[in-house]
mmCIF file of C-alpha atoms in Angstrom:
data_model
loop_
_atom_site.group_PDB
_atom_site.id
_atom_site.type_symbol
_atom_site.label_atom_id
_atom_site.label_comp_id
_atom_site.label_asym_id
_atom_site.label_seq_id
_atom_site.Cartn_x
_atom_site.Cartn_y
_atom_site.Cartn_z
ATOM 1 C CA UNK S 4 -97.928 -74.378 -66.942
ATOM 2 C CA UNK S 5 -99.690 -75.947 -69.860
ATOM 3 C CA UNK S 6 -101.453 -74.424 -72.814
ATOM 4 C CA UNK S 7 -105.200 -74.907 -71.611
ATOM 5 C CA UNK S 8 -104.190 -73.415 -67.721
ATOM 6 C CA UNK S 9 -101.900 -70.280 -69.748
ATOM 7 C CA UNK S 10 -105.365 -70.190 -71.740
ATOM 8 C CA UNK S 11 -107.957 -70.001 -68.891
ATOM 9 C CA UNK S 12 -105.823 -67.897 -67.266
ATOM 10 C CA UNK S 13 -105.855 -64.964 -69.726
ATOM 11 C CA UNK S 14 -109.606 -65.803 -70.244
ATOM 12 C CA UNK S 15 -110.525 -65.444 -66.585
ATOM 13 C CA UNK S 16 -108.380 -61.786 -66.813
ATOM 14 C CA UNK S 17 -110.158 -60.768 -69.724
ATOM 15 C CA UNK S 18 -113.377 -61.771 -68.007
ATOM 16 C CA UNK S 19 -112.691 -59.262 -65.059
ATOM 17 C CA UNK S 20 -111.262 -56.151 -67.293
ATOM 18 C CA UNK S 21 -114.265 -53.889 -68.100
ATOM 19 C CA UNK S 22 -114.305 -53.104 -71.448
ATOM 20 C CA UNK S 23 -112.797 -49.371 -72.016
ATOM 21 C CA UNK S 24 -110.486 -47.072 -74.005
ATOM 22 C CA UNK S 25 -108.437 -47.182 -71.301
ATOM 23 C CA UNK S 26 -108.226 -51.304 -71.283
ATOM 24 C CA UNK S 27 -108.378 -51.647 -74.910
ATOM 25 C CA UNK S 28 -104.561 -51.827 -75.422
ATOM 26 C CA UNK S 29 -104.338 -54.051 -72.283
ATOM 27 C CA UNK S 30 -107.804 -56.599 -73.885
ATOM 28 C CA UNK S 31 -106.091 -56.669 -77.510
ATOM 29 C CA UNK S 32 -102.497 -57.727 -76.327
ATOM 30 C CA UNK S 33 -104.553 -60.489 -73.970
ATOM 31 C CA UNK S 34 -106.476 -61.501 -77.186
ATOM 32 C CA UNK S 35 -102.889 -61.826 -79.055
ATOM 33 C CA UNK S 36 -101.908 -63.741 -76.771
ATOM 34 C CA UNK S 37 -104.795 -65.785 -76.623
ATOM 35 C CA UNK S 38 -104.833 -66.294 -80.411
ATOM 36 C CA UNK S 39 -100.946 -67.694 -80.460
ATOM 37 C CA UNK S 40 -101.800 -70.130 -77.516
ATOM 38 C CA UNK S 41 -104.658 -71.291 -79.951
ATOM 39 C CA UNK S 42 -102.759 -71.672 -82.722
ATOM 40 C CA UNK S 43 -100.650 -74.019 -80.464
ATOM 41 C CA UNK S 44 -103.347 -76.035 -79.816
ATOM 42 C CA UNK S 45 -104.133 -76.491 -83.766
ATOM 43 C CA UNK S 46 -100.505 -77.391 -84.765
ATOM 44 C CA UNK S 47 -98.661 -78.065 -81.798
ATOM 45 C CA UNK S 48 -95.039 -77.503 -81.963
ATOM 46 C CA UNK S 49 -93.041 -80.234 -83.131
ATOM 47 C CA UNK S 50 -96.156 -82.001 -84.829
ATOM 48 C CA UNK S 51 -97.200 -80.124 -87.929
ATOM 49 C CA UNK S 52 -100.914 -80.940 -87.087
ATOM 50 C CA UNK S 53 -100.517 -84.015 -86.926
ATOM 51 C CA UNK S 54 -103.039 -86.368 -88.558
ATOM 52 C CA UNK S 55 -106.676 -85.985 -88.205
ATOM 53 C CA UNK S 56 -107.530 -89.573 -86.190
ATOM 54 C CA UNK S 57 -108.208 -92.924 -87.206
ATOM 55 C CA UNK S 58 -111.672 -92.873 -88.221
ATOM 56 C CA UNK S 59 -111.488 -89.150 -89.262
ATOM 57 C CA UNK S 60 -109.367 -88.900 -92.035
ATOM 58 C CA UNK S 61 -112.221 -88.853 -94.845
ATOM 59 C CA UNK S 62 -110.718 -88.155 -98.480
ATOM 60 C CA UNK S 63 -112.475 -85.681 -100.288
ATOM 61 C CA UNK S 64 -114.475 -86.244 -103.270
ATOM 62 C CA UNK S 65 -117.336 -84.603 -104.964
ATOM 63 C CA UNK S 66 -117.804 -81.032 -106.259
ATOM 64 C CA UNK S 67 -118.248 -79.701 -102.388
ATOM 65 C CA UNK S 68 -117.631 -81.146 -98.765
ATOM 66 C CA UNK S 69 -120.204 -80.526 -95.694
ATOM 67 C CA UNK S 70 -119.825 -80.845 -92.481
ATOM 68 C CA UNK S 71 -122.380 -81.780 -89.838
ATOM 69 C CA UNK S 72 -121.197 -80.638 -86.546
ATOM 70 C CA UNK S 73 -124.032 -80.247 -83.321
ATOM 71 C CA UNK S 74 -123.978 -81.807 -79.970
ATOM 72 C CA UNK S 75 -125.286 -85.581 -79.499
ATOM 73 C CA UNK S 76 -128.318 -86.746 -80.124
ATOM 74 C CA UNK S 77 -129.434 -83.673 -82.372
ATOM 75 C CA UNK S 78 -129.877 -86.309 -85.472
ATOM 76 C CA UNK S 79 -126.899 -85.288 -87.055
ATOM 77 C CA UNK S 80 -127.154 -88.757 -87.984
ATOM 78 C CA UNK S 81 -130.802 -89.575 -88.826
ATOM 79 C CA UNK S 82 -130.178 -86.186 -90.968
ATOM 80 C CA UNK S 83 -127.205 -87.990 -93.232
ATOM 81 C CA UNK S 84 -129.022 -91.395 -92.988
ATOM 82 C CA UNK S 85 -132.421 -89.716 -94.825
ATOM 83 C CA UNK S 86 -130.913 -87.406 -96.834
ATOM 84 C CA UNK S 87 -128.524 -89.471 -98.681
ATOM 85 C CA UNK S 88 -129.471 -92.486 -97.797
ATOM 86 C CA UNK S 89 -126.140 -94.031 -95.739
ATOM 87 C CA UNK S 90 -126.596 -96.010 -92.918
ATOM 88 C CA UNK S 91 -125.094 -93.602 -89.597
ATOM 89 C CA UNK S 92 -125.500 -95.823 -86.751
ATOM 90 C CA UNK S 93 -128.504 -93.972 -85.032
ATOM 91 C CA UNK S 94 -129.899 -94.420 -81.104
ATOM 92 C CA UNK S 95 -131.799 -92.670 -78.782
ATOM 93 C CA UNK S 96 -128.626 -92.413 -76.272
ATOM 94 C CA UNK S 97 -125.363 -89.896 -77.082
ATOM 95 C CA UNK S 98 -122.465 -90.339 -78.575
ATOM 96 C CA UNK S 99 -123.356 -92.804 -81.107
ATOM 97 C CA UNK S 100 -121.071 -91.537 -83.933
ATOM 98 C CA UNK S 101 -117.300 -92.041 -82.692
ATOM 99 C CA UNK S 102 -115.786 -91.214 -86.014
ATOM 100 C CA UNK S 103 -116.699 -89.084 -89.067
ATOM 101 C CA UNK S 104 -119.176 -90.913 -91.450
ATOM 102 C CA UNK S 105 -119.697 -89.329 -94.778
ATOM 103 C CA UNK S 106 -122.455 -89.817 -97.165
ATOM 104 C CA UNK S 107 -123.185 -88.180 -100.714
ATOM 105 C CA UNK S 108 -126.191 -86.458 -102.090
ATOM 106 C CA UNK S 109 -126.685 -85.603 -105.655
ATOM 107 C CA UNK S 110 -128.433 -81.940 -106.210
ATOM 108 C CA UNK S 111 -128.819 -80.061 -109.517
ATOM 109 C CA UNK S 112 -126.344 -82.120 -110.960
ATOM 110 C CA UNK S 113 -123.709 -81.530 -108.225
ATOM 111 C CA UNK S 114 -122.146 -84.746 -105.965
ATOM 112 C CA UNK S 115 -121.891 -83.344 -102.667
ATOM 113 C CA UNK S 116 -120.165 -85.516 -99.748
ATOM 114 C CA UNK S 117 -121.903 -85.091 -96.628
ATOM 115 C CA UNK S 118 -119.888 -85.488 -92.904
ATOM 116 C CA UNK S 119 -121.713 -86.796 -89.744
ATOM 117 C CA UNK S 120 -119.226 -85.585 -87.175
ATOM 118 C CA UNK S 121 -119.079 -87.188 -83.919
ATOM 119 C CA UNK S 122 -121.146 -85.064 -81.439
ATOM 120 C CA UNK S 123 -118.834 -81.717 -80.141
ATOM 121 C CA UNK S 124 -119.241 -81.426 -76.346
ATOM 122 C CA UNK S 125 -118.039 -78.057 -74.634
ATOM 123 C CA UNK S 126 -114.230 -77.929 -74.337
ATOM 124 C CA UNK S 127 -113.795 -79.474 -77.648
ATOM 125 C CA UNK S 128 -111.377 -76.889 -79.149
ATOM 126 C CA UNK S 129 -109.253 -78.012 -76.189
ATOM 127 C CA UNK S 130 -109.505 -81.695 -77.019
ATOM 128 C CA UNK S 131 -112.162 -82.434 -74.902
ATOM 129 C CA UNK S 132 -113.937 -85.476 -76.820
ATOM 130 C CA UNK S 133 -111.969 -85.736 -79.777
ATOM 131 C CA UNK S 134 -113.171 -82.641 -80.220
ATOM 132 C CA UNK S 135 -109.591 -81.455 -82.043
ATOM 133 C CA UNK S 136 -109.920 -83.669 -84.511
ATOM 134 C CA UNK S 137 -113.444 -82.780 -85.700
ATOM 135 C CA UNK S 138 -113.243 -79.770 -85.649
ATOM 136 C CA UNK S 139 -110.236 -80.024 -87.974
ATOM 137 C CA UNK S 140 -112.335 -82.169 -90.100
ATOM 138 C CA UNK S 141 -115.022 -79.331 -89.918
ATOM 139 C CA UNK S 142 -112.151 -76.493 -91.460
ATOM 140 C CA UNK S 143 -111.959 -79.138 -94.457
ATOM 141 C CA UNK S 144 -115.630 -78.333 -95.814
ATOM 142 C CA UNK S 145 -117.446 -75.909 -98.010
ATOM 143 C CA UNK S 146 -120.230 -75.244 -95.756
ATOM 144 C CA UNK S 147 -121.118 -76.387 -92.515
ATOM 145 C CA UNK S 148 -123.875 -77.424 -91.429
ATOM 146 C CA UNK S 149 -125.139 -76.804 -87.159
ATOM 147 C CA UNK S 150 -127.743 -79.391 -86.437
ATOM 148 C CA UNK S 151 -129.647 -77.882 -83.458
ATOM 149 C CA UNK S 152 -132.731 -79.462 -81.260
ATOM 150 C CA UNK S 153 -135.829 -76.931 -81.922
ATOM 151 C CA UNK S 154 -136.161 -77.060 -78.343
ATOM 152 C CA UNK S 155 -132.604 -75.622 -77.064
ATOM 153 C CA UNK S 156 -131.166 -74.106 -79.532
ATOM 154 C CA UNK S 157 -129.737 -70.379 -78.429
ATOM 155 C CA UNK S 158 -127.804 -72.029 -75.579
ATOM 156 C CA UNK S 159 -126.129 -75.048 -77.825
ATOM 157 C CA UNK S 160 -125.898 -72.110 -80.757
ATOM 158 C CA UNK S 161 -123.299 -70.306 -78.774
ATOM 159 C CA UNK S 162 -121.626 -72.931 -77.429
ATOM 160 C CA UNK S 163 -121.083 -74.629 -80.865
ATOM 161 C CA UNK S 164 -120.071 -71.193 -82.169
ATOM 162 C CA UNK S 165 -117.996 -70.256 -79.330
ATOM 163 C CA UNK S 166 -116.011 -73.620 -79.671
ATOM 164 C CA UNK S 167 -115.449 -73.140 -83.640
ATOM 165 C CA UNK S 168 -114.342 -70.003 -83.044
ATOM 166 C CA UNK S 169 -111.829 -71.202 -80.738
ATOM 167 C CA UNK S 170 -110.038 -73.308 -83.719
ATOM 168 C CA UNK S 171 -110.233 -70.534 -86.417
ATOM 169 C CA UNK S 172 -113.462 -70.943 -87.728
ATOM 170 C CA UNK S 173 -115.341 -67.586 -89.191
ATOM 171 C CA UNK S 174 -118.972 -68.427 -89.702
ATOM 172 C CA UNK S 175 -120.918 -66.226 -92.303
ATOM 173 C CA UNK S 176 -118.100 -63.790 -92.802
ATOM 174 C CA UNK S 177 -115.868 -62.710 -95.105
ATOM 175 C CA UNK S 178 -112.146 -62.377 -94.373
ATOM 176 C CA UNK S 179 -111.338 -58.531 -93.405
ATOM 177 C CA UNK S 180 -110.278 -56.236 -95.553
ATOM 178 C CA UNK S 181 -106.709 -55.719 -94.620
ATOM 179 C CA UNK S 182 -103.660 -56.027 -96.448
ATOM 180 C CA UNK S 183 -100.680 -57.120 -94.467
ATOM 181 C CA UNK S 184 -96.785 -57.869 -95.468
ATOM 182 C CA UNK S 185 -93.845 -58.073 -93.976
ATOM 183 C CA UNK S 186 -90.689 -56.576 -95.042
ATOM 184 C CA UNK S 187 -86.974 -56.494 -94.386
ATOM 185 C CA UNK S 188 -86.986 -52.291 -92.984
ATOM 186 C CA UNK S 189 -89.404 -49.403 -92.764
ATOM 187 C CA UNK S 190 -90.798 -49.968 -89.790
ATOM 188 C CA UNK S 191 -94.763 -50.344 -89.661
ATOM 189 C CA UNK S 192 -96.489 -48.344 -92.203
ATOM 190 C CA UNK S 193 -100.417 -48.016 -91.858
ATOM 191 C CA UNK S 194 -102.276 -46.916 -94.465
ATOM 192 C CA UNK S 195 -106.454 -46.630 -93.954
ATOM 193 C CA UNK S 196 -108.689 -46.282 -97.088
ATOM 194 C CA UNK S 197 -111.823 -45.233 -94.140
ATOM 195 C CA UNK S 198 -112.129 -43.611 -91.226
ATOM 196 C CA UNK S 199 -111.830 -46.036 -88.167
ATOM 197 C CA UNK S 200 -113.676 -46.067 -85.019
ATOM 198 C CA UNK S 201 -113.448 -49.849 -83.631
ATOM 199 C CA UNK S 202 -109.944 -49.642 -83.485
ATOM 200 C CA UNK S 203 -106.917 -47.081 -83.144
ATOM 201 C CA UNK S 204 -103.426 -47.270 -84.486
ATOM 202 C CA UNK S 205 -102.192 -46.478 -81.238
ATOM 203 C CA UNK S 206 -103.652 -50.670 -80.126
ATOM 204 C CA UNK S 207 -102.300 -51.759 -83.087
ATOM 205 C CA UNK S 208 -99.062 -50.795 -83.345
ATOM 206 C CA UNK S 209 -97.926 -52.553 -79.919
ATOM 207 C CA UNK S 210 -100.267 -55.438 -80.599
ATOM 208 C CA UNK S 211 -98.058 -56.311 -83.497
ATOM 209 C CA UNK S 212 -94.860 -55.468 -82.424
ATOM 210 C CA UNK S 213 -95.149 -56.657 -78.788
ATOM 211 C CA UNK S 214 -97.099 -60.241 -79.522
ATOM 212 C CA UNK S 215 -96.036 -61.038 -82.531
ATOM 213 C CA UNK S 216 -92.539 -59.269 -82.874
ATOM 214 C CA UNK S 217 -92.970 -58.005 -86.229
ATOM 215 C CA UNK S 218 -90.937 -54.602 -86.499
ATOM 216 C CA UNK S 219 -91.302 -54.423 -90.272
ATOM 217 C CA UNK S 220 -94.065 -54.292 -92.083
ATOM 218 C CA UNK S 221 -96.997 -52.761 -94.685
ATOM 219 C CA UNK S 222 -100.814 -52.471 -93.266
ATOM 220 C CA UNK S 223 -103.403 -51.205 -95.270
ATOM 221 C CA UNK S 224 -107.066 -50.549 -93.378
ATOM 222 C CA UNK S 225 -109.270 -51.397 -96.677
ATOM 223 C CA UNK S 226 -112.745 -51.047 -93.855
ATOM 224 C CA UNK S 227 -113.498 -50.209 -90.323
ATOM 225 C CA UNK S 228 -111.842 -53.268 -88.429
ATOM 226 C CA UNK S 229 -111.040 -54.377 -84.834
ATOM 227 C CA UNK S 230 -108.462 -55.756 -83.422
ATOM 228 C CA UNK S 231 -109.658 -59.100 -83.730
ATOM 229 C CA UNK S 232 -109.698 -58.693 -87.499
ATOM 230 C CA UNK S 233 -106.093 -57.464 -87.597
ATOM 231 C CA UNK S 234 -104.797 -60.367 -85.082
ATOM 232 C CA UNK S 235 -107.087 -62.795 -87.644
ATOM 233 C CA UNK S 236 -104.900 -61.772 -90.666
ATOM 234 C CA UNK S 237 -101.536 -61.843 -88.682
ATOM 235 C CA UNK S 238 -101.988 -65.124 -87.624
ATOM 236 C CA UNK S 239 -102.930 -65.983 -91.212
ATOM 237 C CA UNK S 240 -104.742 -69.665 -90.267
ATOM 238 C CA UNK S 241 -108.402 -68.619 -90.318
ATOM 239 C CA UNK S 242 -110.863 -70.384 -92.464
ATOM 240 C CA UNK S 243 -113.861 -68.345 -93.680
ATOM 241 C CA UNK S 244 -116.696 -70.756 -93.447
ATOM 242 C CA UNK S 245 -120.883 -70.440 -94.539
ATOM 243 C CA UNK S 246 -122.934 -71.979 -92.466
ATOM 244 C CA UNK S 247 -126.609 -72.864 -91.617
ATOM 245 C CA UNK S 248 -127.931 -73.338 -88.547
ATOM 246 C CA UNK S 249 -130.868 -77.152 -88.965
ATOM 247 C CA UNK S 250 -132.844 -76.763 -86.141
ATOM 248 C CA UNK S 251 -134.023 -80.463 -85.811
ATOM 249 C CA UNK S 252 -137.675 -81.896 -83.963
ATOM 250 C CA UNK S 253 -140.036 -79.243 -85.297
ATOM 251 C CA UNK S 254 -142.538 -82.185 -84.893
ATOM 252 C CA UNK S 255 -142.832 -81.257 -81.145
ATOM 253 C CA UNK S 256 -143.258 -76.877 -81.557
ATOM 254 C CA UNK S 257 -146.338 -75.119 -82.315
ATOM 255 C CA UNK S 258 -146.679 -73.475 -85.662
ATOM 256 C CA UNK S 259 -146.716 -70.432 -84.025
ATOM 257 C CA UNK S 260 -143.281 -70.773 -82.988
ATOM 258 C CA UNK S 261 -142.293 -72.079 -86.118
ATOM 259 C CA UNK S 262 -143.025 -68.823 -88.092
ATOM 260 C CA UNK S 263 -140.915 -67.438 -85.190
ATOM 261 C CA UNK S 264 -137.980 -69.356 -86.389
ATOM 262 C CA UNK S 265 -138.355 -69.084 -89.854
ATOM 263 C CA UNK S 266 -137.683 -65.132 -89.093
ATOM 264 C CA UNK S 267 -134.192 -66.274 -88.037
ATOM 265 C CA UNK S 268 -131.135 -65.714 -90.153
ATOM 266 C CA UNK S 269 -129.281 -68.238 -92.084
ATOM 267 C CA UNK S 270 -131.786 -71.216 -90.215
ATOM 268 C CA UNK S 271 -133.243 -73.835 -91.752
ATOM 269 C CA UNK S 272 -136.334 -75.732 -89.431
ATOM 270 C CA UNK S 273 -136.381 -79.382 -90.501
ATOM 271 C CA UNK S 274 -137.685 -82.749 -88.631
ATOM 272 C CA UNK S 275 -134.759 -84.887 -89.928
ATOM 273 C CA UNK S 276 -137.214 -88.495 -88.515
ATOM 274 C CA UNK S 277 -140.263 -87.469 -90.887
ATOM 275 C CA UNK S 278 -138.361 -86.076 -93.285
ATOM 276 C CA UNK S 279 -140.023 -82.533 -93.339
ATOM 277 C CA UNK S 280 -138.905 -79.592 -94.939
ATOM 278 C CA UNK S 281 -135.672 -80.975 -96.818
ATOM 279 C CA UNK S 282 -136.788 -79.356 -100.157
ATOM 280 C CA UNK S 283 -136.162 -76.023 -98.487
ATOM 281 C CA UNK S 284 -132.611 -77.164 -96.740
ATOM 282 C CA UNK S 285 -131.286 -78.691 -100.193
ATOM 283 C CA UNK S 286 -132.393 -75.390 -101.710
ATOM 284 C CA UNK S 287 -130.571 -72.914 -98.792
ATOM 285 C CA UNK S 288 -127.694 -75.384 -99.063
ATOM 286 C CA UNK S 289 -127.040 -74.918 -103.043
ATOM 287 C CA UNK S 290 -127.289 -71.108 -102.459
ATOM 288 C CA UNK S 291 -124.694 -71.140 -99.718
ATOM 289 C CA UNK S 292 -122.395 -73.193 -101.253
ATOM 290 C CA UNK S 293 -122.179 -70.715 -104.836
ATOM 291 C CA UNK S 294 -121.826 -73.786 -107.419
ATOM 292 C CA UNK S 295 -121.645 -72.912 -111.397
ATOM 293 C CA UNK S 296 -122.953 -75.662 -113.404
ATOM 294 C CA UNK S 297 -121.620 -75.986 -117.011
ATOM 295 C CA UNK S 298 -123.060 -78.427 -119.487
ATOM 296 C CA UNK S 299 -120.211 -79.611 -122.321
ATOM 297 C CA UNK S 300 -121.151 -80.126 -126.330
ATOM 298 C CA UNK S 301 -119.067 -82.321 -128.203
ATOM 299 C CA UNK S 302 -119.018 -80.865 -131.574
ATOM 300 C CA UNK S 303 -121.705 -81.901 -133.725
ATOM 301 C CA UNK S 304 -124.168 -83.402 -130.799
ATOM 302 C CA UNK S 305 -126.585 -81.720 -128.853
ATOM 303 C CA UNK S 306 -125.670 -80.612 -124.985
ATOM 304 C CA UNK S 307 -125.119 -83.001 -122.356
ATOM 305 C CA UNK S 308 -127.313 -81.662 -119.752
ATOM 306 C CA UNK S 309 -127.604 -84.366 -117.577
ATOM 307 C CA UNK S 310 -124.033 -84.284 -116.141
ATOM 308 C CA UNK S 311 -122.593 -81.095 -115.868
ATOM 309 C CA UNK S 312 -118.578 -79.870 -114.691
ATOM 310 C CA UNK S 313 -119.365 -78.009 -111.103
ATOM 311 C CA UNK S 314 -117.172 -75.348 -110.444
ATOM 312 C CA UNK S 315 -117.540 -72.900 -107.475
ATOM 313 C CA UNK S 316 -118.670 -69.357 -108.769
ATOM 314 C CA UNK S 317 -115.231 -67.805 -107.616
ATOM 315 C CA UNK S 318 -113.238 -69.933 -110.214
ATOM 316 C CA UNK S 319 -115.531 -70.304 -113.777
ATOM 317 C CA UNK S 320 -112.822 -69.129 -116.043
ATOM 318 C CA UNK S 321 -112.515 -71.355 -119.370
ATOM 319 C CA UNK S 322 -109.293 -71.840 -118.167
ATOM 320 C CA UNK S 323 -110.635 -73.238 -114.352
ATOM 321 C CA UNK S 324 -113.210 -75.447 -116.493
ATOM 322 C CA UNK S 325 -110.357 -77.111 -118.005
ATOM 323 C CA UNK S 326 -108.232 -77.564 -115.384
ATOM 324 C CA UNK S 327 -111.398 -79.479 -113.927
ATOM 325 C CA UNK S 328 -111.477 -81.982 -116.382
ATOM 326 C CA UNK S 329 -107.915 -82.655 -116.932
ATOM 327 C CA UNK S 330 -104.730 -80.574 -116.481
ATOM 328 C CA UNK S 331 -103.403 -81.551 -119.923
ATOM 329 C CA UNK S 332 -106.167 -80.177 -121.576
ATOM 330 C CA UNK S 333 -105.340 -76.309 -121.238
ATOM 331 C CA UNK S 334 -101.875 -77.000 -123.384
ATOM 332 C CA UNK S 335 -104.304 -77.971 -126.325
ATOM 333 C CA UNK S 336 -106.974 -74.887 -125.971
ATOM 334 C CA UNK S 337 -107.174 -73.237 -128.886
ATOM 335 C CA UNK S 338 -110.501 -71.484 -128.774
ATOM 336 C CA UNK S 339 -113.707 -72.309 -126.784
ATOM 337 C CA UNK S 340 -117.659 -71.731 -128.020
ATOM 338 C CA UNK S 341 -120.007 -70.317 -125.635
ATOM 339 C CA UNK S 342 -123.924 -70.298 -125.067
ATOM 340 C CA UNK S 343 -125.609 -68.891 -122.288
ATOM 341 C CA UNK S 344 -125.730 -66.016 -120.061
ATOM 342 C CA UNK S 345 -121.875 -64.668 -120.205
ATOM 343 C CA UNK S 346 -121.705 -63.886 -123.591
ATOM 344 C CA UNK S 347 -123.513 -61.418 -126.126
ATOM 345 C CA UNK S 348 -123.841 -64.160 -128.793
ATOM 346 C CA UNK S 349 -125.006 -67.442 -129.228
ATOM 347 C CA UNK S 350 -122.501 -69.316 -129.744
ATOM 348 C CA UNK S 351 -119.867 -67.134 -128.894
ATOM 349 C CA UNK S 352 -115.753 -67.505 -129.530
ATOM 350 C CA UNK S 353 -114.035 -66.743 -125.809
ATOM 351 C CA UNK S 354 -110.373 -67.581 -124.897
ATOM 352 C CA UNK S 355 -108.949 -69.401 -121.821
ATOM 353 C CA UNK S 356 -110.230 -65.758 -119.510
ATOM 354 C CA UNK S 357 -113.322 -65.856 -120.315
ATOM 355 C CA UNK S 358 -115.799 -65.766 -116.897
ATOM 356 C CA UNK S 359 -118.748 -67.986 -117.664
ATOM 357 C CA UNK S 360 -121.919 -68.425 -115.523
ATOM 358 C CA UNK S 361 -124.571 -70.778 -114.393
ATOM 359 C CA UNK S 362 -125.736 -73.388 -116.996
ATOM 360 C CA UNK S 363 -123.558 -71.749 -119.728
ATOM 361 C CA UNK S 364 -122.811 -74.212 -122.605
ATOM 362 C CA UNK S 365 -119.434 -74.938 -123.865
ATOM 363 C CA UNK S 366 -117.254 -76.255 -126.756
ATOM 364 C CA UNK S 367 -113.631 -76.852 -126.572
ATOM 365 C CA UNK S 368 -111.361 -76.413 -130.147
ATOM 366 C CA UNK S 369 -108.139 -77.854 -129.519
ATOM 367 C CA UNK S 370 -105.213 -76.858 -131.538
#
């Protein structure tokens, strides 16, 4: 039996088992087993992945990577074409955009590569379409970005989200809060820092041992998680992903139903043809991607403020700032100078730890 009939096949039994305490052990080994299969599918055996696809493979440059990804004829493409001005071949018909087309806009200072991916049909995390390889190319970026048409868009919403989810995609969450190692003995040790309710020890015990034959290990519970999280951190190939949902045409909706969808978390209404409302999606998309600009003063001149080193906010260490720039350069750090927000005095002397923050100056001593 292949891997997509062993798939629909535990997906049509988990359709028909009513959701219980009595089932849940039954429902988390099925979603185990559903997960490995997956993971198959990603990196099947023998392959390593493989490469993305002629025509996908795009390198990555800039300070971030996004990823357009929406059914055809959304205007994933008139989107890129406007917005950063590349040509994306663009038509009234689907399925103009057979490969991955990228594109670069320049915000705040940032270069950030934009991705027209080919239009995902249903089915595409089981290769339907290509569909593998883009949404591989998707799990490369820093944010991605659901182009939806303004008049469909909870139906497409789900299935786009449904089929990302499919390939390890987490959109708008952060990874759970379990710690998991294996070891050589012991058995499995839980530990939980919180009470749980959306999951017992009792389900996830077997779920380990059983599906993924792991008789030794350390689990701590840091929150209230499901099985889903814990099978998520076992399987260890999930990519946490922000994302904003562009619902595309507002030129044919009332503005009555516009203020509707404004209401509607992490969206973004746009007409990508006229061009309206892009102030407001360049805006949402610098907040979701968390850059730190920092502006660099060679000693004796004034700032350079109009091209700064982009880091993102998790890694703005003096250290990370040099590493940036060139990998040498943190063997001749001596000291750096600091303006700006992260330090008590202007300048200030910080070593190679210090956390800066957005639009801090710096000035590197060497030794």
């Amino acid at each position: 039996m292949s891997i997509l009939a062993k798939i629909a096949e535990i997906e049509n039994e988990m359709a028909r088992t009513q959701k219980n305490k009595a089932t849940a052990h039954h429902l988390g080994l099925l979603k185990a087993r559903l997960a490995k299969l997956r993971r198959e599918l990603i990196t099947p055996k023998g392959g390593g992945g493989g490469a993305a696809g002629e025509g996908f493979d795009v390198a990555k440059t800039g300070d971030a990577r996004i990823g357009f990804v929406g059914f055809p004829s959304v205007g994933k493409s008139t989107l890129l074409s406007n917005l950063a001005g590349v040509y994306s071949e663009v038509a009234a018909y689907e399925f103009t955009t057979l490969t991955t087309v990228p594109g670069v806009v320049r915000y705040k200072g940032a270069k950030i590569q934009l991705l027209d991916l080919p239009g995902i049909i249903e089915g595409a995390k089981d290769g339907k379409g290509r569909g593998r390889q883009v949404i591989a190319v998707a799990r490369t970026c820093n944010l991605i970005l659901i182009v939806l048409d303004v008049l469909k868009p909870l139906g497409h919403k789900k299935l786009i989200e449904h089929e990302l989810e499919g390939f390890g995609i987490r959109l708008n969450k952060e990874p759970p809060n379990i710690g998991f190692k294996k070891k050589d003995k012991g058995g499995i040790n839980f530990t939980a820092t919180v009470g749980l309710t959306l999951c017992y020890y009792s389900l996830m015990l077997p779920l380990i041992k059983l599906e993924y034959k792991i008789h030794n290990a350390d689990v701590t519970l840091r929150s209230d998680v499901t099985a889903d999280d814990l099978i998520d951190v076992v399987e260890g190939n999930r990519v946490y992903i922000p994302c904003i949902y562009v619902l595309n045409k507002i030129d044919q909706i009332s503005i009555e139903e516009l203020d509707i969808i404004y209401k509607v978390p992490h969206c973004v209404p746009i007409s990508a043809h006229h061009r309206w409302n892009f102030d407001d999606l360049l805006e949402k998309i610098w907040d979701y991607l968390r850059l730190v600009r920092i502006y660099t003063k060679p000693k004796g001149q004034l700032p350079d403020y109009t091209s700064p080193v982009v880091l993102p906010d998790e890694k703005t260490a003096v250290e990370d700032f040099c590493l940036k720039i060139h990998k040498n350069l943190i063997k001749e750090f001596k000291y750096a100078l600091v303006w700006g927000s992260s330090v008590k005095h202007n300048p200030q002397k910080v070593g190679k730890d210090h956390v800066m923050e957005d639009e801090d100056v710096i000035q590197l001593v060497k030794k």
